[in-house]
PDB file of N, CA and C in Angstrom:
ATOM      1  N   LEU G 205     -16.324  44.087  77.067  1.00 78.00           N
ATOM      2  CA  LEU G 205     -17.425  43.909  77.984  1.00 78.00           C
ATOM      3  C   LEU G 205     -17.343  45.035  79.010  1.00 78.00           C
ATOM      4  N   VAL G 206     -18.325  45.905  79.020  1.00 83.00           N
ATOM      5  CA  VAL G 206     -18.350  47.055  79.915  1.00 83.00           C
ATOM      6  C   VAL G 206     -19.755  47.211  80.490  1.00 83.00           C
ATOM      7  N   HIS G 207     -19.835  47.441  81.789  1.00 88.00           N
ATOM      8  CA  HIS G 207     -21.133  47.672  82.425  1.00 88.00           C
ATOM      9  C   HIS G 207     -21.742  48.964  81.891  1.00 88.00           C
ATOM     10  N   PRO G 208     -23.051  49.014  81.625  1.00 91.00           N
ATOM     11  CA  PRO G 208     -23.688  50.218  81.083  1.00 91.00           C
ATOM     12  C   PRO G 208     -23.496  51.461  81.952  1.00 91.00           C
ATOM     13  N   ALA G 209     -23.333  51.294  83.257  1.00 90.00           N
ATOM     14  CA  ALA G 209     -23.176  52.445  84.162  1.00 90.00           C
ATOM     15  C   ALA G 209     -21.720  52.623  84.612  1.00 90.00           C
ATOM     16  N   ILE G 210     -20.758  52.203  83.781  1.00 88.00           N
ATOM     17  CA  ILE G 210     -19.345  52.334  84.138  1.00 88.00           C
ATOM     18  C   ILE G 210     -19.016  53.777  84.532  1.00 88.00           C
ATOM     19  N   VAL G 211     -18.160  53.917  85.541  1.00 88.00           N
ATOM     20  CA  VAL G 211     -17.640  55.232  85.929  1.00 88.00           C
ATOM     21  C   VAL G 211     -16.128  55.167  85.740  1.00 88.00           C
ATOM     22  N   ASN G 212     -15.625  55.955  84.805  1.00 84.00           N
ATOM     23  CA  ASN G 212     -14.203  56.001  84.486  1.00 84.00           C
ATOM     24  C   ASN G 212     -13.624  57.239  85.171  1.00 84.00           C
ATOM     25  N   HIS G 213     -13.190  57.088  86.403  1.00 83.00           N
ATOM     26  CA  HIS G 213     -12.788  58.220  87.237  1.00 83.00           C
ATOM     27  C   HIS G 213     -11.686  59.098  86.644  1.00 83.00           C
ATOM     28  N   PRO G 214     -10.669  58.555  85.943  1.00 80.00           N
ATOM     29  CA  PRO G 214      -9.629  59.429  85.400  1.00 80.00           C
ATOM     30  C   PRO G 214     -10.084  60.277  84.216  1.00 80.00           C
ATOM     31  N   ALA G 215     -11.201  59.956  83.603  1.00 80.00           N
ATOM     32  CA  ALA G 215     -11.670  60.698  82.431  1.00 80.00           C
ATOM     33  C   ALA G 215     -12.141  62.101  82.829  1.00 80.00           C
ATOM     34  N   PRO G 216     -12.137  63.037  81.861  1.00 81.00           N
ATOM     35  CA  PRO G 216     -12.691  64.366  82.139  1.00 81.00           C
ATOM     36  C   PRO G 216     -14.162  64.249  82.549  1.00 81.00           C
ATOM     37  N   PRO G 217     -14.656  65.139  83.421  1.00 83.00           N
ATOM     38  CA  PRO G 217     -16.027  65.020  83.959  1.00 83.00           C
ATOM     39  C   PRO G 217     -17.118  64.717  82.945  1.00 83.00           C
ATOM     40  N   PRO G 218     -17.150  65.342  81.759  1.00 79.00           N
ATOM     41  CA  PRO G 218     -18.269  65.010  80.866  1.00 79.00           C
ATOM     42  C   PRO G 218     -18.190  63.595  80.291  1.00 79.00           C
ATOM     43  N   LEU G 219     -17.034  62.941  80.413  1.00 80.00           N
ATOM     44  CA  LEU G 219     -16.858  61.613  79.816  1.00 80.00           C
ATOM     45  C   LEU G 219     -16.710  60.511  80.858  1.00 80.00           C
ATOM     46  N   ARG G 220     -17.011  60.782  82.101  1.00 85.00           N
ATOM     47  CA  ARG G 220     -16.763  59.807  83.168  1.00 85.00           C
ATOM     48  C   ARG G 220     -17.758  58.669  83.234  1.00 85.00           C
ATOM     49  N   GLN G 221     -19.019  58.919  82.969  1.00 87.00           N
ATOM     50  CA  GLN G 221     -20.037  57.922  83.273  1.00 87.00           C
ATOM     51  C   GLN G 221     -20.735  57.423  82.024  1.00 87.00           C
ATOM     52  N   GLY G 222     -20.888  56.099  81.971  1.00 90.00           N
ATOM     53  CA  GLY G 222     -21.671  55.481  80.913  1.00 90.00           C
ATOM     54  C   GLY G 222     -20.820  54.805  79.853  1.00 90.00           C
ATOM     55  N   ALA G 223     -21.365  53.724  79.309  1.00 91.00           N
ATOM     56  CA  ALA G 223     -20.662  52.921  78.312  1.00 91.00           C
ATOM     57  C   ALA G 223     -20.404  53.696  77.027  1.00 91.00           C
ATOM     58  N   ALA G 224     -21.326  54.571  76.615  1.00 90.00           N
ATOM     59  CA  ALA G 224     -21.136  55.320  75.368  1.00 90.00           C
ATOM     60  C   ALA G 224     -19.934  56.251  75.469  1.00 90.00           C
ATOM     61  N   HIS G 225     -19.769  56.911  76.612  1.00 87.00           N
ATOM     62  CA  HIS G 225     -18.617  57.790  76.801  1.00 87.00           C
ATOM     63  C   HIS G 225     -17.324  56.986  76.866  1.00 87.00           C
ATOM     64  N   PHE G 226     -17.368  55.842  77.534  1.00 88.00           N
ATOM     65  CA  PHE G 226     -16.190  54.981  77.612  1.00 88.00           C
ATOM     66  C   PHE G 226     -15.782  54.547  76.204  1.00 88.00           C
ATOM     67  N   ARG G 227     -16.763  54.222  75.367  1.00 90.00           N
ATOM     68  CA  ARG G 227     -16.490  53.825  73.979  1.00 90.00           C
ATOM     69  C   ARG G 227     -15.813  54.958  73.209  1.00 90.00           C
ATOM     70  N   ARG G 228     -16.270  56.196  73.399  1.00 88.00           N
ATOM     71  CA  ARG G 228     -15.654  57.346  72.720  1.00 88.00           C
ATOM     72  C   ARG G 228     -14.185  57.479  73.101  1.00 88.00           C
ATOM     73  N   ILE G 229     -13.882  57.299  74.379  1.00 85.00           N
ATOM     74  CA  ILE G 229     -12.499  57.388  74.844  1.00 85.00           C
ATOM     75  C   ILE G 229     -11.664  56.266  74.230  1.00 85.00           C
ATOM     76  N   MET G 230     -12.190  55.047  74.250  1.00 87.00           N
ATOM     77  CA  MET G 230     -11.451  53.914  73.703  1.00 87.00           C
ATOM     78  C   MET G 230     -11.227  54.062  72.200  1.00 87.00           C
ATOM     79  N   ASP G 231     -12.209  54.587  71.475  1.00 91.00           N
ATOM     80  CA  ASP G 231     -12.041  54.822  70.036  1.00 91.00           C
ATOM     81  C   ASP G 231     -10.930  55.842  69.783  1.00 91.00           C
ATOM     82  N   ALA G 232     -10.888  56.898  70.597  1.00 88.00           N
ATOM     83  CA  ALA G 232      -9.826  57.909  70.452  1.00 88.00           C
ATOM     84  C   ALA G 232      -8.456  57.320  70.783  1.00 88.00           C
ATOM     85  N   LEU G 233      -8.395  56.468  71.805  1.00 87.00           N
ATOM     86  CA  LEU G 233      -7.133  55.804  72.150  1.00 87.00           C
ATOM     87  C   LEU G 233      -6.652  54.929  71.001  1.00 87.00           C
ATOM     88  N   ARG G 234      -7.567  54.156  70.423  1.00 90.00           N
ATOM     89  CA  ARG G 234      -7.192  53.277  69.315  1.00 90.00           C
ATOM     90  C   ARG G 234      -6.688  54.085  68.115  1.00 90.00           C
ATOM     91  N   ALA G 235      -7.353  55.185  67.805  1.00 92.00           N
ATOM     92  CA  ALA G 235      -6.925  56.025  66.680  1.00 92.00           C
ATOM     93  C   ALA G 235      -5.545  56.622  66.951  1.00 92.00           C
ATOM     94  N   ALA G 236      -5.325  57.111  68.172  1.00 92.00           N
ATOM     95  CA  ALA G 236      -4.041  57.733  68.516  1.00 92.00           C
ATOM     96  C   ALA G 236      -2.899  56.742  68.459  1.00 92.00           C
ATOM     97  N   ALA G 237      -3.163  55.474  68.791  1.00 93.00           N
ATOM     98  CA  ALA G 237      -2.103  54.454  68.838  1.00 93.00           C
ATOM     99  C   ALA G 237      -1.796  53.854  67.477  1.00 93.00           C
ATOM    100  N   GLY G 238      -2.585  54.149  66.469  1.00 93.00           N
ATOM    101  CA  GLY G 238      -2.307  53.642  65.130  1.00 93.00           C
ATOM    102  C   GLY G 238      -2.612  52.160  64.982  1.00 93.00           C
ATOM    103  N   ALA G 239      -2.289  51.653  63.796  1.00 92.00           N
ATOM    104  CA  ALA G 239      -2.604  50.257  63.460  1.00 92.00           C
ATOM    105  C   ALA G 239      -1.857  49.260  64.330  1.00 92.00           C
ATOM    106  N   ASP G 240      -0.699  49.657  64.867  1.00 94.00           N
ATOM    107  CA  ASP G 240       0.083  48.739  65.694  1.00 94.00           C
ATOM    108  C   ASP G 240      -0.203  48.915  67.185  1.00 94.00           C
ATOM    109  N   GLY G 241      -1.232  49.667  67.519  1.00 94.00           N
ATOM    110  CA  GLY G 241      -1.563  49.918  68.922  1.00 94.00           C
ATOM    111  C   GLY G 241      -1.864  48.636  69.677  1.00 94.00           C
ATOM    112  N   ALA G 242      -1.401  48.590  70.927  1.00 94.00           N
ATOM    113  CA  ALA G 242      -1.628  47.414  71.772  1.00 94.00           C
ATOM    114  C   ALA G 242      -1.721  47.855  73.222  1.00 94.00           C
ATOM    115  N   TYR G 243      -2.457  47.106  73.984  1.00 90.00           N
ATOM    116  CA  TYR G 243      -2.609  47.350  75.408  1.00 90.00           C
ATOM    117  C   TYR G 243      -2.186  46.069  76.099  1.00 90.00           C
ATOM    118  N   ASP G 244      -0.981  46.052  76.652  1.00 95.00           N
ATOM    119  CA  ASP G 244      -0.418  44.847  77.247  1.00 95.00           C
ATOM    120  C   ASP G 244      -0.664  44.804  78.748  1.00 95.00           C
ATOM    121  N   VAL G 245      -1.170  43.682  79.230  1.00 97.00           N
ATOM    122  CA  VAL G 245      -1.326  43.461  80.661  1.00 97.00           C
ATOM    123  C   VAL G 245      -0.035  42.811  81.148  1.00 97.00           C
ATOM    124  N   VAL G 246       0.684  43.500  82.043  1.00 97.00           N
ATOM    125  CA  VAL G 246       1.965  43.029  82.549  1.00 97.00           C
ATOM    126  C   VAL G 246       1.769  42.149  83.774  1.00 97.00           C
ATOM    127  N   GLN G 247       0.915  42.612  84.695  1.00 98.00           N
ATOM    128  CA  GLN G 247       0.696  41.862  85.928  1.00 98.00           C
ATOM    129  C   GLN G 247      -0.656  42.234  86.511  1.00 98.00           C
ATOM    130  N   VAL G 248      -1.323  41.242  87.108  1.00 97.00           N
ATOM    131  CA  VAL G 248      -2.585  41.468  87.812  1.00 97.00           C
ATOM    132  C   VAL G 248      -2.455  40.819  89.182  1.00 97.00           C
ATOM    133  N   VAL G 249      -2.824  41.572  90.210  1.00 97.00           N
ATOM    134  CA  VAL G 249      -2.770  41.080  91.584  1.00 97.00           C
ATOM    135  C   VAL G 249      -4.148  41.304  92.207  1.00 97.00           C
ATOM    136  N   ALA G 250      -4.640  40.279  92.907  1.00 96.00           N
ATOM    137  CA  ALA G 250      -5.947  40.391  93.549  1.00 96.00           C
ATOM    138  C   ALA G 250      -5.864  39.902  94.982  1.00 96.00           C
ATOM    139  N   GLU G 251      -6.589  40.612  95.853  1.00 96.00           N
ATOM    140  CA  GLU G 251      -6.727  40.193  97.247  1.00 96.00           C
ATOM    141  C   GLU G 251      -8.099  40.627  97.720  1.00 96.00           C
ATOM    142  N   GLY G 252      -8.898  39.671  98.145  1.00 95.00           N
ATOM    143  CA  GLY G 252     -10.258  39.992  98.561  1.00 95.00           C
ATOM    144  C   GLY G 252     -11.034  40.569  97.392  1.00 95.00           C
ATOM    145  N   ASP G 253     -11.645  41.746  97.596  1.00 93.00           N
ATOM    146  CA  ASP G 253     -12.403  42.367  96.510  1.00 93.00           C
ATOM    147  C   ASP G 253     -11.621  43.483  95.815  1.00 93.00           C
ATOM    148  N   LEU G 254     -10.298  43.518  95.985  1.00 92.00           N
ATOM    149  CA  LEU G 254      -9.458  44.513  95.335  1.00 92.00           C
ATOM    150  C   LEU G 254      -8.588  43.860  94.265  1.00 92.00           C
ATOM    151  N   VAL G 255      -8.435  44.546  93.133  1.00 94.00           N
ATOM    152  CA  VAL G 255      -7.593  44.062  92.040  1.00 94.00           C
ATOM    153  C   VAL G 255      -6.731  45.223  91.563  1.00 94.00           C
ATOM    154  N   ALA G 256      -5.457  44.954  91.304  1.00 95.00           N
ATOM    155  CA  ALA G 256      -4.547  45.942  90.729  1.00 95.00           C
ATOM    156  C   ALA G 256      -3.951  45.343  89.463  1.00 95.00           C
ATOM    157  N   ALA G 257      -3.833  46.175  88.427  1.00 95.00           N
ATOM    158  CA  ALA G 257      -3.268  45.720  87.162  1.00 95.00           C
ATOM    159  C   ALA G 257      -2.192  46.687  86.709  1.00 95.00           C
ATOM    160  N   LEU G 258      -1.050  46.148  86.300  1.00 97.00           N
ATOM    161  CA  LEU G 258       0.005  46.931  85.673  1.00 97.00           C
ATOM    162  C   LEU G 258      -0.080  46.672  84.183  1.00 97.00           C
ATOM    163  N   THR G 259      -0.153  47.740  83.387  1.00 95.00           N
ATOM    164  CA  THR G 259      -0.337  47.609  81.952  1.00 95.00           C
ATOM    165  C   THR G 259       0.612  48.550  81.216  1.00 95.00           C
ATOM    166  N   VAL G 260       0.728  48.354  79.909  1.00 97.00           N
ATOM    167  CA  VAL G 260       1.483  49.264  79.044  1.00 97.00           C
ATOM    168  C   VAL G 260       0.656  49.499  77.795  1.00 97.00           C
ATOM    169  N   TRP G 261       0.407  50.765  77.480  1.00 93.00           N
ATOM    170  CA  TRP G 261      -0.275  51.148  76.240  1.00 93.00           C
ATOM    171  C   TRP G 261       0.819  51.559  75.283  1.00 93.00           C
ATOM    172  N   ARG G 262       0.879  50.938  74.104  1.00 95.00           N
ATOM    173  CA  ARG G 262       1.951  51.232  73.152  1.00 95.00           C
ATOM    174  C   ARG G 262       1.402  51.311  71.740  1.00 95.00           C
ATOM    175  N   GLY G 263       2.154  51.980  70.882  1.00 96.00           N
ATOM    176  CA  GLY G 263       1.775  52.082  69.482  1.00 96.00           C
ATOM    177  C   GLY G 263       2.606  53.135  68.794  1.00 96.00           C
ATOM    178  N   THR G 264       2.096  53.613  67.670  1.00 96.00           N
ATOM    179  CA  THR G 264       2.718  54.701  66.921  1.00 96.00           C
ATOM    180  C   THR G 264       1.743  55.874  66.961  1.00 96.00           C
ATOM    181  N   HIS G 265       2.206  57.034  67.395  1.00 96.00           N
ATOM    182  CA  HIS G 265       1.342  58.205  67.572  1.00 96.00           C
ATOM    183  C   HIS G 265       0.802  58.645  66.211  1.00 96.00           C
ATOM    184  N   ALA G 266      -0.389  58.142  65.850  1.00 95.00           N
ATOM    185  CA  ALA G 266      -0.945  58.305  64.511  1.00 95.00           C
ATOM    186  C   ALA G 266      -2.072  59.326  64.399  1.00 95.00           C
ATOM    187  N   ALA G 267      -2.581  59.819  65.520  1.00 94.00           N
ATOM    188  CA  ALA G 267      -3.687  60.787  65.503  1.00 94.00           C
ATOM    189  C   ALA G 267      -3.533  61.682  66.734  1.00 94.00           C
ATOM    190  N   PRO G 268      -4.154  62.869  66.713  1.00 92.00           N
ATOM    191  CA  PRO G 268      -4.032  63.760  67.875  1.00 92.00           C
ATOM    192  C   PRO G 268      -4.489  63.076  69.162  1.00 92.00           C
ATOM    193  N   TRP G 269      -3.788  63.373  70.262  1.00 86.00           N
ATOM    194  CA  TRP G 269      -4.168  62.855  71.569  1.00 86.00           C
ATOM    195  C   TRP G 269      -3.885  63.921  72.609  1.00 86.00           C
ATOM    196  N   LEU G 270      -4.928  64.294  73.365  1.00 85.00           N
ATOM    197  CA  LEU G 270      -4.822  65.302  74.425  1.00 85.00           C
ATOM    198  C   LEU G 270      -4.185  66.583  73.912  1.00 85.00           C
ATOM    199  N   GLY G 271      -4.558  66.978  72.707  1.00 90.00           N
ATOM    200  CA  GLY G 271      -4.077  68.228  72.134  1.00 90.00           C
ATOM    201  C   GLY G 271      -2.718  68.154  71.461  1.00 90.00           C
ATOM    202  N   VAL G 272      -2.087  66.998  71.475  1.00 93.00           N
ATOM    203  CA  VAL G 272      -0.779  66.843  70.830  1.00 93.00           C
ATOM    204  C   VAL G 272      -0.995  66.258  69.437  1.00 93.00           C
ATOM    205  N   PRO G 273      -0.543  66.960  68.386  1.00 95.00           N
ATOM    206  CA  PRO G 273      -0.728  66.422  67.038  1.00 95.00           C
ATOM    207  C   PRO G 273       0.053  65.119  66.852  1.00 95.00           C
ATOM    208  N   ALA G 274      -0.367  64.305  65.914  1.00 95.00           N
ATOM    209  CA  ALA G 274       0.311  63.047  65.629  1.00 95.00           C
ATOM    210  C   ALA G 274       1.772  63.310  65.273  1.00 95.00           C
ATOM    211  N   THR G 275       2.671  62.480  65.813  1.00 96.00           N
ATOM    212  CA  THR G 275       4.108  62.640  65.560  1.00 96.00           C
ATOM    213  C   THR G 275       4.667  61.537  64.679  1.00 96.00           C
ATOM    214  N   GLY G 276       3.960  60.408  64.566  1.00 96.00           N
ATOM    215  CA  GLY G 276       4.474  59.281  63.816  1.00 96.00           C
ATOM    216  C   GLY G 276       5.538  58.497  64.573  1.00 96.00           C
ATOM    217  N   ARG G 277       5.802  58.889  65.810  1.00 96.00           N
ATOM    218  CA  ARG G 277       6.832  58.218  66.610  1.00 96.00           C
ATOM    219  C   ARG G 277       6.214  57.141  67.499  1.00 96.00           C
ATOM    220  N   PRO G 278       6.984  56.075  67.787  1.00 97.00           N
ATOM    221  CA  PRO G 278       6.483  55.046  68.703  1.00 97.00           C
ATOM    222  C   PRO G 278       6.420  55.578  70.134  1.00 97.00           C
ATOM    223  N   PHE G 279       5.508  55.018  70.911  1.00 95.00           N
ATOM    224  CA  PHE G 279       5.391  55.394  72.322  1.00 95.00           C
ATOM    225  C   PHE G 279       5.036  54.172  73.139  1.00 95.00           C
ATOM    226  N   ALA G 280       5.329  54.216  74.413  1.00 96.00           N
ATOM    227  CA  ALA G 280       4.923  53.185  75.382  1.00 96.00           C
ATOM    228  C   ALA G 280       4.660  53.898  76.697  1.00 96.00           C
ATOM    229  N   THR G 281       3.461  53.728  77.228  1.00 93.00           N
ATOM    230  CA  THR G 281       3.053  54.401  78.448  1.00 93.00           C
ATOM    231  C   THR G 281       2.672  53.382  79.517  1.00 93.00           C
ATOM    232  N   PRO G 282       3.494  53.220  80.556  1.00 96.00           N
ATOM    233  CA  PRO G 282       3.113  52.313  81.653  1.00 96.00           C
ATOM    234  C   PRO G 282       1.946  52.891  82.434  1.00 96.00           C
ATOM    235  N   GLN G 283       1.074  52.022  82.913  1.00 93.00           N
ATOM    236  CA  GLN G 283      -0.104  52.461  83.662  1.00 93.00           C
ATOM    237  C   GLN G 283      -0.360  51.504  84.825  1.00 93.00           C
ATOM    238  N   ALA G 284      -1.009  52.016  85.856  1.00 93.00           N
ATOM    239  CA  ALA G 284      -1.467  51.199  86.978  1.00 93.00           C
ATOM    240  C   ALA G 284      -2.956  51.458  87.162  1.00 93.00           C
ATOM    241  N   HIS G 285      -3.721  50.399  87.322  1.00 89.00           N
ATOM    242  CA  HIS G 285      -5.168  50.509  87.487  1.00 89.00           C
ATOM    243  C   HIS G 285      -5.586  49.743  88.739  1.00 89.00           C
ATOM    244  N   THR G 286      -6.553  50.266  89.449  1.00 87.00           N
ATOM    245  CA  THR G 286      -7.121  49.554  90.591  1.00 87.00           C
ATOM    246  C   THR G 286      -8.619  49.390  90.370  1.00 87.00           C
ATOM    247  N   PHE G 287      -9.134  48.259  90.800  1.00 85.00           N
ATOM    248  CA  PHE G 287     -10.555  47.942  90.625  1.00 85.00           C
ATOM    249  C   PHE G 287     -11.112  47.441  91.942  1.00 85.00           C
TER     250      PHE G 287
END
């Protein structure tokens, strides 16, 4: 579920705004993480209208990502998001 006018600030400028661009990024993430790819939510904290989430993106590097060719090795990347 994504708002049609989503703004994904960490994305490169041509891919920041709009659901279609967000979908392209998510499709590339899924391909890079392979069949065992997962996005784990570790913790979510909310106060007022602010929300912070700690997550881990993990999988097997199965497709090129950010110019790095697939390695076939497992990876886990901790992330922090604010909304």
